[in-house]
Short mmCIF file of C-alpha atoms in Angstrom, two decimals:
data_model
loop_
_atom_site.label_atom_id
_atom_site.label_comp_id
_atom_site.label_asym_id
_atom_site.label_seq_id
_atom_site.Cartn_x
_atom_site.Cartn_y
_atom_site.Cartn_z
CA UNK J 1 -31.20 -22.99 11.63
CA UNK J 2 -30.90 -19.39 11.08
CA UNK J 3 -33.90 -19.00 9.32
CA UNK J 4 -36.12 -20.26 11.95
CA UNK J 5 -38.28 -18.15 14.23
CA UNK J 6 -36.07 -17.62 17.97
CA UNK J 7 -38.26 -17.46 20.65
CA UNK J 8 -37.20 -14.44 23.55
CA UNK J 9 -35.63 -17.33 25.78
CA UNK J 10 -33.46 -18.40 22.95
CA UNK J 11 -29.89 -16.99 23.91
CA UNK J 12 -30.92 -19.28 27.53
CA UNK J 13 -31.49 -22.67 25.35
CA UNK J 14 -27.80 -22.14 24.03
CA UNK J 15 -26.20 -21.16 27.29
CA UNK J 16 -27.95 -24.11 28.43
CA UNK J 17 -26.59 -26.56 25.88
CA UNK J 18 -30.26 -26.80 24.59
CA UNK J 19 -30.12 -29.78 21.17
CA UNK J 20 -31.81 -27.13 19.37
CA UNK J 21 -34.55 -28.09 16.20
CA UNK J 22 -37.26 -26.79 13.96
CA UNK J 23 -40.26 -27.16 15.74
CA UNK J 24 -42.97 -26.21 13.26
CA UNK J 25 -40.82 -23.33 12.24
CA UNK J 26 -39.01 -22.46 15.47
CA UNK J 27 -35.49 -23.33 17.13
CA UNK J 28 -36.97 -24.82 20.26
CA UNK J 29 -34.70 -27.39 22.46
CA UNK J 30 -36.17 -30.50 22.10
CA UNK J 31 -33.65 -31.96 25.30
CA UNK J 32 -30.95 -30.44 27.70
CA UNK J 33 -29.44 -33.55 29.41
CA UNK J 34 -31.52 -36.83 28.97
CA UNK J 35 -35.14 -37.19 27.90
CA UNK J 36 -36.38 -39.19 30.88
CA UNK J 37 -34.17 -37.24 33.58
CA UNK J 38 -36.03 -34.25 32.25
CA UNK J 39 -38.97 -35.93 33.08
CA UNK J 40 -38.37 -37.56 36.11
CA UNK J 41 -37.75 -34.05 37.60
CA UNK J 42 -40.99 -32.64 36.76
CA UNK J 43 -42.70 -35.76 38.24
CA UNK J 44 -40.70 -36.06 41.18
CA UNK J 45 -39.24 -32.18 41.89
CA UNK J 46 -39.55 -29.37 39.11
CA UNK J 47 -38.89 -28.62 35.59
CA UNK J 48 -38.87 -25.47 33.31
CA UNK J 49 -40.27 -25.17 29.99
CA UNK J 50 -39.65 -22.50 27.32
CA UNK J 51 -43.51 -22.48 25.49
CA UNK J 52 -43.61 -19.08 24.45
CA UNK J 53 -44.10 -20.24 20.84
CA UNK J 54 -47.65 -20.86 21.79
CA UNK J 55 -50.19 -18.06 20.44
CA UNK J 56 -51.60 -15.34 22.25
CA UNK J 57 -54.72 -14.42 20.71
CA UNK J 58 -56.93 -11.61 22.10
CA UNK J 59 -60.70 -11.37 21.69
CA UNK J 60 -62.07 -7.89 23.10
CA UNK J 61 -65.27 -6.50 22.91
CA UNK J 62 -68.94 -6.50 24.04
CA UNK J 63 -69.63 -8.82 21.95
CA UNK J 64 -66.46 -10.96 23.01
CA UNK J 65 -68.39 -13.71 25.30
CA UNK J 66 -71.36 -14.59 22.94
CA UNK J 67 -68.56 -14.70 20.10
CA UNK J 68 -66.70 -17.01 21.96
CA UNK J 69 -69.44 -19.22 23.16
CA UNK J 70 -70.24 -19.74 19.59
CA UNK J 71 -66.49 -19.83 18.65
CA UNK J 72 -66.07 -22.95 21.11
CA UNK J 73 -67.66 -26.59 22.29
CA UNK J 74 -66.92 -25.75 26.34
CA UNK J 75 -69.43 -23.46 27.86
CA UNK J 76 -68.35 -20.05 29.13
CA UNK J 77 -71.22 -18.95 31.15
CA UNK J 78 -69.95 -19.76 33.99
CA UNK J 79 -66.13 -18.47 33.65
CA UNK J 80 -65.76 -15.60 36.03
CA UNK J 81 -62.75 -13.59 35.77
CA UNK J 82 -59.58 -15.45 36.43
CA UNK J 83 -60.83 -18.25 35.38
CA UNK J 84 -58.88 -20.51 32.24
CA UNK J 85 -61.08 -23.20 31.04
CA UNK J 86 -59.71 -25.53 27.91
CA UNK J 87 -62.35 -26.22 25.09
CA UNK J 88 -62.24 -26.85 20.93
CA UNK J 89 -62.60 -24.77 17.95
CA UNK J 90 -64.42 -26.87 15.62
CA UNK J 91 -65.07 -26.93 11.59
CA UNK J 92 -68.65 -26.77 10.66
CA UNK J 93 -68.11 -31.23 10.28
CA UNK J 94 -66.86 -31.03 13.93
CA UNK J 95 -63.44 -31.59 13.14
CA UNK J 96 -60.93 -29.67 15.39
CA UNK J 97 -59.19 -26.33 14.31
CA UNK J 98 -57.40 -26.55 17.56
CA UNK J 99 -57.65 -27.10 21.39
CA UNK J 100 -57.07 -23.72 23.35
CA UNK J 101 -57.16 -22.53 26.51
CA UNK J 102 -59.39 -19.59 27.14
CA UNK J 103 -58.39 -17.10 29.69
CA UNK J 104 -61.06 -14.51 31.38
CA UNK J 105 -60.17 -10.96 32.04
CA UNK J 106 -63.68 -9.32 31.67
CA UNK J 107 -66.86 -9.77 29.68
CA UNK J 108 -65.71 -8.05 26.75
CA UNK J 109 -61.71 -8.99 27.24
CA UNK J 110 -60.77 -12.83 26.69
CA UNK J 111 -57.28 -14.44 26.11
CA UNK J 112 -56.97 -18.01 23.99
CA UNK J 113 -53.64 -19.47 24.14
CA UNK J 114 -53.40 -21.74 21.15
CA UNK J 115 -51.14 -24.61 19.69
CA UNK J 116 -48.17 -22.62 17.97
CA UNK J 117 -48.01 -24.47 14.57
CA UNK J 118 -51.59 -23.34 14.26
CA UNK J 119 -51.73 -19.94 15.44
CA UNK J 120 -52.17 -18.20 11.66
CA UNK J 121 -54.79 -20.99 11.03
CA UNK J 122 -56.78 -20.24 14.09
CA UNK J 123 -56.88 -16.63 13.42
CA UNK J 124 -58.06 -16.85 10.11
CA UNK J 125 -60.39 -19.04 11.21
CA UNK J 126 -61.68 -16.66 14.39
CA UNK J 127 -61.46 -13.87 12.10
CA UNK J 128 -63.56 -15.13 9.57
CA UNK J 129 -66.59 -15.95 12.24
CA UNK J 130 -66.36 -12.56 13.82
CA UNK J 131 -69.53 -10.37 14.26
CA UNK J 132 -70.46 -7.51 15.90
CA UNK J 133 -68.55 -6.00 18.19
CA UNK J 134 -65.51 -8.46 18.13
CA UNK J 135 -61.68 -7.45 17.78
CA UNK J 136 -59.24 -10.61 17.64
CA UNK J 137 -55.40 -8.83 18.72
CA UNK J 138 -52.73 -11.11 18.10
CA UNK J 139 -50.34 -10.82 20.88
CA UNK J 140 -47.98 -14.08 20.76
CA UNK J 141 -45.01 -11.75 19.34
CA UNK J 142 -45.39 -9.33 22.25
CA UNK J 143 -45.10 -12.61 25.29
CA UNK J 144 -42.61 -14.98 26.84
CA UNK J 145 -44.37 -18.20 28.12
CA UNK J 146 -42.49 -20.43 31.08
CA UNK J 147 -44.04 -23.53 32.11
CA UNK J 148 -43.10 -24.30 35.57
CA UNK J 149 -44.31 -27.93 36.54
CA UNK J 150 -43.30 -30.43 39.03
CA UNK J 151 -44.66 -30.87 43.15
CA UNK J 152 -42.10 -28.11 44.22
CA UNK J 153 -42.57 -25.47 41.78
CA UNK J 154 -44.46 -23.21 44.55
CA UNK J 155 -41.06 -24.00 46.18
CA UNK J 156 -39.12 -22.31 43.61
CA UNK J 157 -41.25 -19.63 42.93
CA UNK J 158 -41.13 -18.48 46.48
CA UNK J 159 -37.22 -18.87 46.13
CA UNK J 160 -37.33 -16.89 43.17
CA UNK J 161 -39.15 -13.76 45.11
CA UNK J 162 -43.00 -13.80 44.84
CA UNK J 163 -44.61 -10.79 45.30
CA UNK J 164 -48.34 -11.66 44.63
CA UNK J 165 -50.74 -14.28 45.08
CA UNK J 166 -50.16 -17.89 43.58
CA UNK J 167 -52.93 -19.30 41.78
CA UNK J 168 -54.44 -21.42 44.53
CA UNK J 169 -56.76 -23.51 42.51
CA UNK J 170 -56.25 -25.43 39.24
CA UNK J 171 -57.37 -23.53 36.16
CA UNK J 172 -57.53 -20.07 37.66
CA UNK J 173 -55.22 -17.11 37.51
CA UNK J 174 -53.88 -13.90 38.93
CA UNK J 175 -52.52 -11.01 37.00
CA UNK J 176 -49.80 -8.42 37.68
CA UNK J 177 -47.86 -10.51 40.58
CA UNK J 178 -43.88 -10.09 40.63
CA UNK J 179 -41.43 -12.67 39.44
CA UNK J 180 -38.04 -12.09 40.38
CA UNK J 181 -38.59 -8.69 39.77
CA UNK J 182 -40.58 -9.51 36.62
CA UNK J 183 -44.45 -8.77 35.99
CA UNK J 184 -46.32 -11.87 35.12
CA UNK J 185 -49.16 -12.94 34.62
CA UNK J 186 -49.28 -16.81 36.34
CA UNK J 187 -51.79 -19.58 35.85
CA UNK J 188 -52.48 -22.97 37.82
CA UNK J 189 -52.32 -24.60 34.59
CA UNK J 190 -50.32 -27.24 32.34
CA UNK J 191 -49.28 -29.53 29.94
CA UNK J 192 -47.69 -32.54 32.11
CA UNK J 193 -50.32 -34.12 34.27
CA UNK J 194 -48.53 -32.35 37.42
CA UNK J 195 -49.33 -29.53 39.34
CA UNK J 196 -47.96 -26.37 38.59
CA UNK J 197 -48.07 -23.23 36.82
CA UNK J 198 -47.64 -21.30 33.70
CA UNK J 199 -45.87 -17.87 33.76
CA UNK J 200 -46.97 -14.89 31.28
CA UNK J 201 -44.25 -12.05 30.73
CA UNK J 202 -43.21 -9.33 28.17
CA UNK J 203 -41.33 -10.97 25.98
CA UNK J 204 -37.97 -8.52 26.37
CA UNK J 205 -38.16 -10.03 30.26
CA UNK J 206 -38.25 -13.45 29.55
CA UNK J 207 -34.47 -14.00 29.92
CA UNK J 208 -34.61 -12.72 33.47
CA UNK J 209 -37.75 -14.44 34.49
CA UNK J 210 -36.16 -17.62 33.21
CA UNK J 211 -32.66 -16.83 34.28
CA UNK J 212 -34.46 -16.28 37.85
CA UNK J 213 -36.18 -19.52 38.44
CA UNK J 214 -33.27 -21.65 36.94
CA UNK J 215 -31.36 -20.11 39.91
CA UNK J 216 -34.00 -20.36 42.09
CA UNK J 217 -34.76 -23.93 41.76
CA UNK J 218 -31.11 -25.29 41.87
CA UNK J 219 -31.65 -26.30 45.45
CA UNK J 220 -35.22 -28.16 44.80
CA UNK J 221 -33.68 -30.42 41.31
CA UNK J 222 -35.72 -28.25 39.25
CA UNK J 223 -34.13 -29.23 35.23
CA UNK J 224 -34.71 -26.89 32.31
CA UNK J 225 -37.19 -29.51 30.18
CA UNK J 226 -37.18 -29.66 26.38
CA UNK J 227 -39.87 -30.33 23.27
CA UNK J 228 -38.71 -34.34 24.63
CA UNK J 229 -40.00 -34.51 27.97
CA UNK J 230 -43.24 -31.84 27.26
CA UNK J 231 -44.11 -34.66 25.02
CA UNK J 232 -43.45 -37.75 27.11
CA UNK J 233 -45.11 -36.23 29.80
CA UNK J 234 -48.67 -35.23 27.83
CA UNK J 235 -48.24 -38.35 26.63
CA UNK J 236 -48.18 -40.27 30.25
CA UNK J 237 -51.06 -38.10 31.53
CA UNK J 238 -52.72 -39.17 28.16
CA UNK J 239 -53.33 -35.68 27.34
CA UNK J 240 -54.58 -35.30 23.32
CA UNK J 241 -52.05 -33.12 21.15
CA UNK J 242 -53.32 -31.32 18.08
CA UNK J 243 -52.63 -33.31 15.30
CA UNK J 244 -52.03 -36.24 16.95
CA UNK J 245 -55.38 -37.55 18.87
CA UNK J 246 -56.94 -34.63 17.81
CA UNK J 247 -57.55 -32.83 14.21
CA UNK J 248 -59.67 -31.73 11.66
CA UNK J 249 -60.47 -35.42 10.88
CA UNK J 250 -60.61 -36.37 14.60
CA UNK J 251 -62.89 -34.82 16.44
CA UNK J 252 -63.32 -34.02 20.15
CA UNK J 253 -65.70 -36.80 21.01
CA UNK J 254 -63.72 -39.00 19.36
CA UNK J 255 -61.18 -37.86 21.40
CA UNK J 256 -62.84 -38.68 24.37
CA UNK J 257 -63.23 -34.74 25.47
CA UNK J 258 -66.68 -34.60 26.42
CA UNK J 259 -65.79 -32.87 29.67
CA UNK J 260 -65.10 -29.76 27.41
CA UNK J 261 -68.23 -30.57 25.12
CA UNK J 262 -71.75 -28.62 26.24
CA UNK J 263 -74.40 -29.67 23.84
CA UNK J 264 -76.40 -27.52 25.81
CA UNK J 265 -75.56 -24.40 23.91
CA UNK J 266 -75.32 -23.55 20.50
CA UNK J 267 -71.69 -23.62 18.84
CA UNK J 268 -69.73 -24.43 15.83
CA UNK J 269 -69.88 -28.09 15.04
CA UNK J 270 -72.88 -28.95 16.87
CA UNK J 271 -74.83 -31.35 15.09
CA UNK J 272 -72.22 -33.25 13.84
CA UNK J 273 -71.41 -33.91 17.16
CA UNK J 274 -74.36 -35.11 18.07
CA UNK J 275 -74.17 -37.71 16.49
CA UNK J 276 -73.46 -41.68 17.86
CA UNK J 277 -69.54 -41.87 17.55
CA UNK J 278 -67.94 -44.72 15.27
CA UNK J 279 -64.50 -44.16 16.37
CA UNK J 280 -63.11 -43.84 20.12
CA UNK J 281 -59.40 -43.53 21.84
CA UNK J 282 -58.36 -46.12 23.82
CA UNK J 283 -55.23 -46.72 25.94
CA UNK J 284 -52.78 -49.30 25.12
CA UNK J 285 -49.63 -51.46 27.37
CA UNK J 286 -47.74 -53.03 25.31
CA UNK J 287 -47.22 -56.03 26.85
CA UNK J 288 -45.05 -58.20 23.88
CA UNK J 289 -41.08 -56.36 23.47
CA UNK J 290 -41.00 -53.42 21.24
CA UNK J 291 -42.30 -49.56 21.22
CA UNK J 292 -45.18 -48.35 19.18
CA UNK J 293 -44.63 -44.82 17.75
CA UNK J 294 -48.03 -42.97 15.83
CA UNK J 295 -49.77 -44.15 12.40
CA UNK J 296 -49.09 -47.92 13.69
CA UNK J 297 -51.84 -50.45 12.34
CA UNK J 298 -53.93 -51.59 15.54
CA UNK J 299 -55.46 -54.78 15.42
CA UNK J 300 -58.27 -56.02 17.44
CA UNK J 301 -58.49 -60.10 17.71
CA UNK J 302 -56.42 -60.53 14.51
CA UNK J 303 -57.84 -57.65 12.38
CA UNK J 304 -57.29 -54.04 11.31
CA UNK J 305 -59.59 -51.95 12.84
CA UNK J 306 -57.22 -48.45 13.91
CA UNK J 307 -54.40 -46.66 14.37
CA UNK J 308 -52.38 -45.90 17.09
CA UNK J 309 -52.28 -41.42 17.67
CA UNK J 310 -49.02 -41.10 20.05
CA UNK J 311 -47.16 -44.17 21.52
CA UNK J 312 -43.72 -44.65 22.75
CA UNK J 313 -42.29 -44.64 26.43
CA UNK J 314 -43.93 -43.64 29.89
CA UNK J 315 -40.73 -43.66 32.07
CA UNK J 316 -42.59 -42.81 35.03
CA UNK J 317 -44.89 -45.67 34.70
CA UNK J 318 -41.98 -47.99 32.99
CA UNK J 319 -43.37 -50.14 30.34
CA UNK J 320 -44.52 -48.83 26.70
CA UNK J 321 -47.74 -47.74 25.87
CA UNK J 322 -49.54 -46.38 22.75
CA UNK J 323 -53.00 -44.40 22.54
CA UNK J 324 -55.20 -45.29 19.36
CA UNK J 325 -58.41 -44.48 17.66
CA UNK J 326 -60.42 -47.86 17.49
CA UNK J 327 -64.22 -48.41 17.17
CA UNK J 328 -66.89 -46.91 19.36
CA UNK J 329 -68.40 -50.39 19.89
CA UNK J 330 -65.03 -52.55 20.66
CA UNK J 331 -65.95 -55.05 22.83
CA UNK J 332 -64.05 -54.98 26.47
CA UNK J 333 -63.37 -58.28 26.00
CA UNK J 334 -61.29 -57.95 22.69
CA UNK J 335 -57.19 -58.89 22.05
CA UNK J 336 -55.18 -56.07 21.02
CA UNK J 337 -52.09 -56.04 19.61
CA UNK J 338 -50.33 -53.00 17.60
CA UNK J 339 -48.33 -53.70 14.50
CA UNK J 340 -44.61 -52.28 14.21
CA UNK J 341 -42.17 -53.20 11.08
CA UNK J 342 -44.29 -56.26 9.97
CA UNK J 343 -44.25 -57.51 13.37
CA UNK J 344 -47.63 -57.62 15.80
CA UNK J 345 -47.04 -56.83 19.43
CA UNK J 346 -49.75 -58.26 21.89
CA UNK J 347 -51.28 -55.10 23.87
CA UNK J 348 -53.49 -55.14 27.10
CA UNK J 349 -56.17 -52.17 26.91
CA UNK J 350 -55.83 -49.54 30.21
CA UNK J 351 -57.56 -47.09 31.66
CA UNK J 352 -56.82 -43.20 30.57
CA UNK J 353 -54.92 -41.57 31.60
CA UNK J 354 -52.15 -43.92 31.92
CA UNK J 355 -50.58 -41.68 34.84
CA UNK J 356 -52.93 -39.81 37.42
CA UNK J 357 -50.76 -37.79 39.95
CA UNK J 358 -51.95 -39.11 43.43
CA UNK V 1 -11.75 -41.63 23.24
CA UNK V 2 -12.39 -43.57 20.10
CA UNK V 3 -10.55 -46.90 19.92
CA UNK V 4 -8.29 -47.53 17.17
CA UNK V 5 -8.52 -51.73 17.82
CA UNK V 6 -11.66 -51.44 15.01
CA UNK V 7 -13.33 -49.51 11.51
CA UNK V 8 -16.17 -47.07 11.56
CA UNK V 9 -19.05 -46.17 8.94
CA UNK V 10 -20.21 -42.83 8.10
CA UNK V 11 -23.60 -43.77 9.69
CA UNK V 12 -21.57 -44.37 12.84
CA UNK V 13 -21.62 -47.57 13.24
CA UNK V 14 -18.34 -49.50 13.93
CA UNK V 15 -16.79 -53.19 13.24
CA UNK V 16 -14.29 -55.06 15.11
CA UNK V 17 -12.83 -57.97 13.41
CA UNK V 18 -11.77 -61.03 15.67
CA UNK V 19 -10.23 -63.46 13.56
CA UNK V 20 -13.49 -65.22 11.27
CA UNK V 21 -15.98 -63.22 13.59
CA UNK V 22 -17.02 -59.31 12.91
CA UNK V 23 -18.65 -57.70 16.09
CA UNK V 24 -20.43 -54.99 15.09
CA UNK V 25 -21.88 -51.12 17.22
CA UNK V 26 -22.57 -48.13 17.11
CA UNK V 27 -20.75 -45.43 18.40
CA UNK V 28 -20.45 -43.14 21.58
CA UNK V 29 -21.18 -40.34 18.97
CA UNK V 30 -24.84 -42.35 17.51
CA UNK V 31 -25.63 -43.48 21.11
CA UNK V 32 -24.87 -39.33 22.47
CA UNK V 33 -27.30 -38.63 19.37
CA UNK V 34 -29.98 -40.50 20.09
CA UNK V 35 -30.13 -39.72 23.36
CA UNK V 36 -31.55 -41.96 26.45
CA UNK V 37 -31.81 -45.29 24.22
CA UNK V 38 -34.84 -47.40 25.73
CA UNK V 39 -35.02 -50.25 22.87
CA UNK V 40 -32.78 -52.42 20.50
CA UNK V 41 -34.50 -54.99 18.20
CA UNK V 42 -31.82 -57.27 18.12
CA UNK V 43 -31.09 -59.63 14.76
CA UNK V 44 -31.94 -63.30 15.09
CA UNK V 45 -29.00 -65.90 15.29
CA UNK V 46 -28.18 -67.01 12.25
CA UNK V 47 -29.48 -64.30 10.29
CA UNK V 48 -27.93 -63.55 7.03
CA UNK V 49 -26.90 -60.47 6.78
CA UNK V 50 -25.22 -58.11 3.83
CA UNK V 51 -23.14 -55.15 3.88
CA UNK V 52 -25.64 -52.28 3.72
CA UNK V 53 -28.28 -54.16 5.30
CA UNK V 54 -30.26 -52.51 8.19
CA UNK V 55 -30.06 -55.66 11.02
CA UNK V 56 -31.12 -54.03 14.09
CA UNK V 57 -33.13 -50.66 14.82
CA UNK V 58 -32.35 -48.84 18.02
CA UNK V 59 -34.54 -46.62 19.76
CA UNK V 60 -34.56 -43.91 22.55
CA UNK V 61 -37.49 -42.11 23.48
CA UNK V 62 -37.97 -39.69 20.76
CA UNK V 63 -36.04 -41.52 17.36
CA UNK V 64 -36.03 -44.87 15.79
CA UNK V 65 -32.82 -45.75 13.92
CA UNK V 66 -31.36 -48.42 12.02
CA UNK V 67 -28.44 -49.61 12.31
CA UNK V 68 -26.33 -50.62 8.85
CA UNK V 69 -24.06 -54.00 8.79
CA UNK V 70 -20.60 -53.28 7.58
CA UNK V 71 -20.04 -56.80 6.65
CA UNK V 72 -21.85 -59.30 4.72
CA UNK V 73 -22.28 -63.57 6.68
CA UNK V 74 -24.22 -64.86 9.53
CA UNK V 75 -25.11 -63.76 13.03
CA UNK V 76 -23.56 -66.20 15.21
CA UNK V 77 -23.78 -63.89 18.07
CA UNK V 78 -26.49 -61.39 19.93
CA UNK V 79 -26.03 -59.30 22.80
CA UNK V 80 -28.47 -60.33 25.02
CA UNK V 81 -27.96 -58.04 27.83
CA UNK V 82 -29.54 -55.24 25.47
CA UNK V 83 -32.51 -56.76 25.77
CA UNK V 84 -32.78 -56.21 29.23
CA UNK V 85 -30.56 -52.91 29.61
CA UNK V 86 -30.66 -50.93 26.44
CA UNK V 87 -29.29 -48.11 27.79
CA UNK V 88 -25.64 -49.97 28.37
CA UNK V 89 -25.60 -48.52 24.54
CA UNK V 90 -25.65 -44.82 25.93
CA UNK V 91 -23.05 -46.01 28.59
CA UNK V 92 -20.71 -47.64 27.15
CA UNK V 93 -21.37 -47.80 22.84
CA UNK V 94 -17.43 -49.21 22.27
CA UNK V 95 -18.03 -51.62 25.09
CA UNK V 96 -21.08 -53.24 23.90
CA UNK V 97 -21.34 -55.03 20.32
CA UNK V 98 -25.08 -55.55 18.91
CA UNK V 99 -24.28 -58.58 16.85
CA UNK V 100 -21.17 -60.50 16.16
CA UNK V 101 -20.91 -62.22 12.71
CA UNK V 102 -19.33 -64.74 10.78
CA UNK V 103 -18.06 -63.16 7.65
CA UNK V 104 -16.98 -63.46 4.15
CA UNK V 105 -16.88 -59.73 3.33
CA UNK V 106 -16.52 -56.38 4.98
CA UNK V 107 -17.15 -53.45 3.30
CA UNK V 108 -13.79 -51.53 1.67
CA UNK V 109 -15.07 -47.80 2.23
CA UNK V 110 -14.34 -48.16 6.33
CA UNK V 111 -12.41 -45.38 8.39
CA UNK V 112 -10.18 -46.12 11.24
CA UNK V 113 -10.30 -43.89 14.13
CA UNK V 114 -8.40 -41.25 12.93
CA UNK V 115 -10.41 -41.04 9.67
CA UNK V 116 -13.35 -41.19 11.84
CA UNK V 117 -12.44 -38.70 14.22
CA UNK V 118 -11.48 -36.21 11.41
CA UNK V 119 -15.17 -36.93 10.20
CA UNK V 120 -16.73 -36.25 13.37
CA UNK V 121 -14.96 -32.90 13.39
CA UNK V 122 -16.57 -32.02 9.83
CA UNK V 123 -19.95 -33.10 11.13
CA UNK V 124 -19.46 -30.39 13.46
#
């Protein structure tokens, strides 16, 4: 595993007895102590994520907001600064280069944090479409990224010595607050369908950040979460992953993401996704024995008609569920059942997001 | 501790033989590998089975695995209580047998504990 890219919270994930893997080309834990304890404790007290493999990419400039308005399907108008707001990067066919999550400093300075195994992609991409006055500045080598989700992560953070003012409403931020001694840069943001925030730091002090809050959140059950539980819980709060629900042959309304679509402005993509959908995701319960993983056949009263995109466990919930890309015009009426090894499991269709925190 | 009352594959499964009947695992090493196990498709009764043959796939949250036989006969035997608790696997792996089956050959390349232990530490 030598060969693979460390992240600066590395040397922690060993201490920690991390199961290290290759994660799209970086040693990443992927569990500490058990998938679903990891997960319980960010639904129920705290848990701590290493996600500085995700990109930091910079977009300065005057030209910076019009760039990015074209650049993405959300609409940026009304972002003021400290503001985050998530939206897709489209291909000319609509197709997704990636989801991101645009961060606003100023008019003419802009951060996008995007998916890690596509961060070369996405600057090629952004570079490509520049014009005028536009400078994309790579940053993800220069940043340490902690996720800090769970109901009692204000807890910890106030444990941990908060000098600074918490985000106090989702997707917003604040810059320059200290972190056990640490400058960060902290958002109300996250991947896990629970409140909570994400912590920005120079990479050489991501060791004490994380050090820090580990300590700090002994006394409120906060767990150090792998790659394991990051997925189980997106999956739970039925939130899309790149590659997965979404890609460059599944598109954001297929996705069902028309919260971050604005056809009311011009951007990449456009027209084609304008057009009526054929394809929709849907939530599955398995209700027959057995677990659904991705790329299962879905079949709607007796026939073919999808795929399933994630599926597995929701331990919160209990039960197994699967999401899957089906027909626009499925009838609610219709039997579902999801094929695994030859074998066709009978499925009841839910509401997404399987979880909602209350 | 591994238990020296039964053989071991290198896929770490392991087979205890009880007279005409081979009950057959996986071990506390597979189980600690897979992590939290949420799933096992048991075999039916009276399966045929062959040595080689994947007859049950086990799953935690994150992997799906099959599980080899070591011997070749019939299931006679399921453990039920999987169905309802899979995790007794991560528990207790040399306490709980998958399938027990009525032979007529085991596979000769099988390790007992010691072999298997001395494997484990290679793995490392």
């Amino acid at each position: 595993m030598d060969e693979l890219k460390k992240t600066p919270l590395y040397e922690a994930h060993i201490a920690l007895n991390g199961r290290m893997v290759d994660f799209g080309g970086w040693a990443l834990p992927v569990q500490y102590s058990s998938i679903i304890d990891e997960h319980m404790a960010v639904r129920k007290a705290a848990g701590l994520f290493d996600v500085s493999h995700m990109g930091e990419v910079f977009v300065l400039g005057s030209d910076a907001f019009e760039y990015i308005q074209k650049l993405v399907t959300n609409d940026i108008t009304t972002m003021t600064p400290g503001r985050c707001r998530y939206a897709v990067m489209c291909y000319d066919n609509g197709g997704a280069v990636d989801d991101v999550l645009i961060y606003k400093f100023a008019d003419d300075r802009y951060m996008l944090v995007v998916n890690a195994a596509n961060t070369a992609k996405d600057i090629d991409w952004m570079q490509a479409h520049t014009f005028g006055d536009v400078k994309i500045v790579n940053e993800s080598p220069l940043w340490a990224q902690l996720a800090l989700q769970g109901p009692r992560f204000a807890d910890i953070l106030n444990a941990a010595g908060y000098e600074g003012e918490i985000p106090a409403k989702n997707y917003t931020f604040t810059e320059n607050n200290i972190v056990a001694g640490v400058k960060c840069l902290v958002s109300r943001t996250g991947y896990t369908g629970e409140d909570g925030v994400e912590l920005y730091c120079a990479a050489e002090d991501g060791l004490k950040l994380h050090a820090a809050i580990m300590a700090a959140g002994k006394d409120f059950g906060l767990l150090p979460c792998g790659l394991g539980a990051r997925d189980t819980l997106r999956f739970e709060a039925s939130m899309p992953l790149y590659g997965h629900e979404l890609s460059a042959e599944l598109n954001p309304v297929e996705c069902g993401l028309d919260f971050a679509i604005k056809f009311k402005k011009d951007f990449i993509g456009k027209e084609p996704l304008m057009q009526p959908k054929t394809r929709m995701r849907i939530g599955l319960k398995l209700v027959g024995k057995g677990i659904a993983r991705e790329h299962c056949d879905v079949l709607m009263n007796g026939e073919k008609v999808g795929f399933t995109t994630s599926g597995g466990p929701a331990p919160a919930l209990g039960g197994n569920y699967a999401m899957a890309t089906v027909p626009a015009d499925a009838p609610a009426d219709a039997r579902w059942a999801i094929e695994v090894r030859g074998r066709a499991i009978e499925c009841e269709r839910v509401e997404l997001p399987f979880y909602k925190r209350a | 501790m591994i238990p020296n009352d039964r053989k071991y594959t290198r896929d770490h499964e392991w087979v205890k033989i009880e007279g005409s009947i081979a009950k057959l695992g996986i071990t506390a090493h597979a189980a600690e590998a897979l992590g939290d196990i949420v799933f096992v498709e048991l075999p039916a009764v009276d399966k045929d089975v062959a040595i080689g043959d994947g007859y049950c796939v086990v799953e935690s949250v994150k992997a799906v695995s099959n599980v080899y036989s070591s011997v070749s006969g019939k299931v006679v035997e399921v453990n039920e209580a999987l169905d309802a608790n899979p995790e007794k696997l991560n528990e207790d792996a040399y306490g709980q047998f998958i399938a027990a089956v009525e032979f007529t050959e085991v596979a000769d390349n099988l390790m007992d504990a010691e072999a298997y232990e001395a494997f484990l530490a290679e793995q490392e």
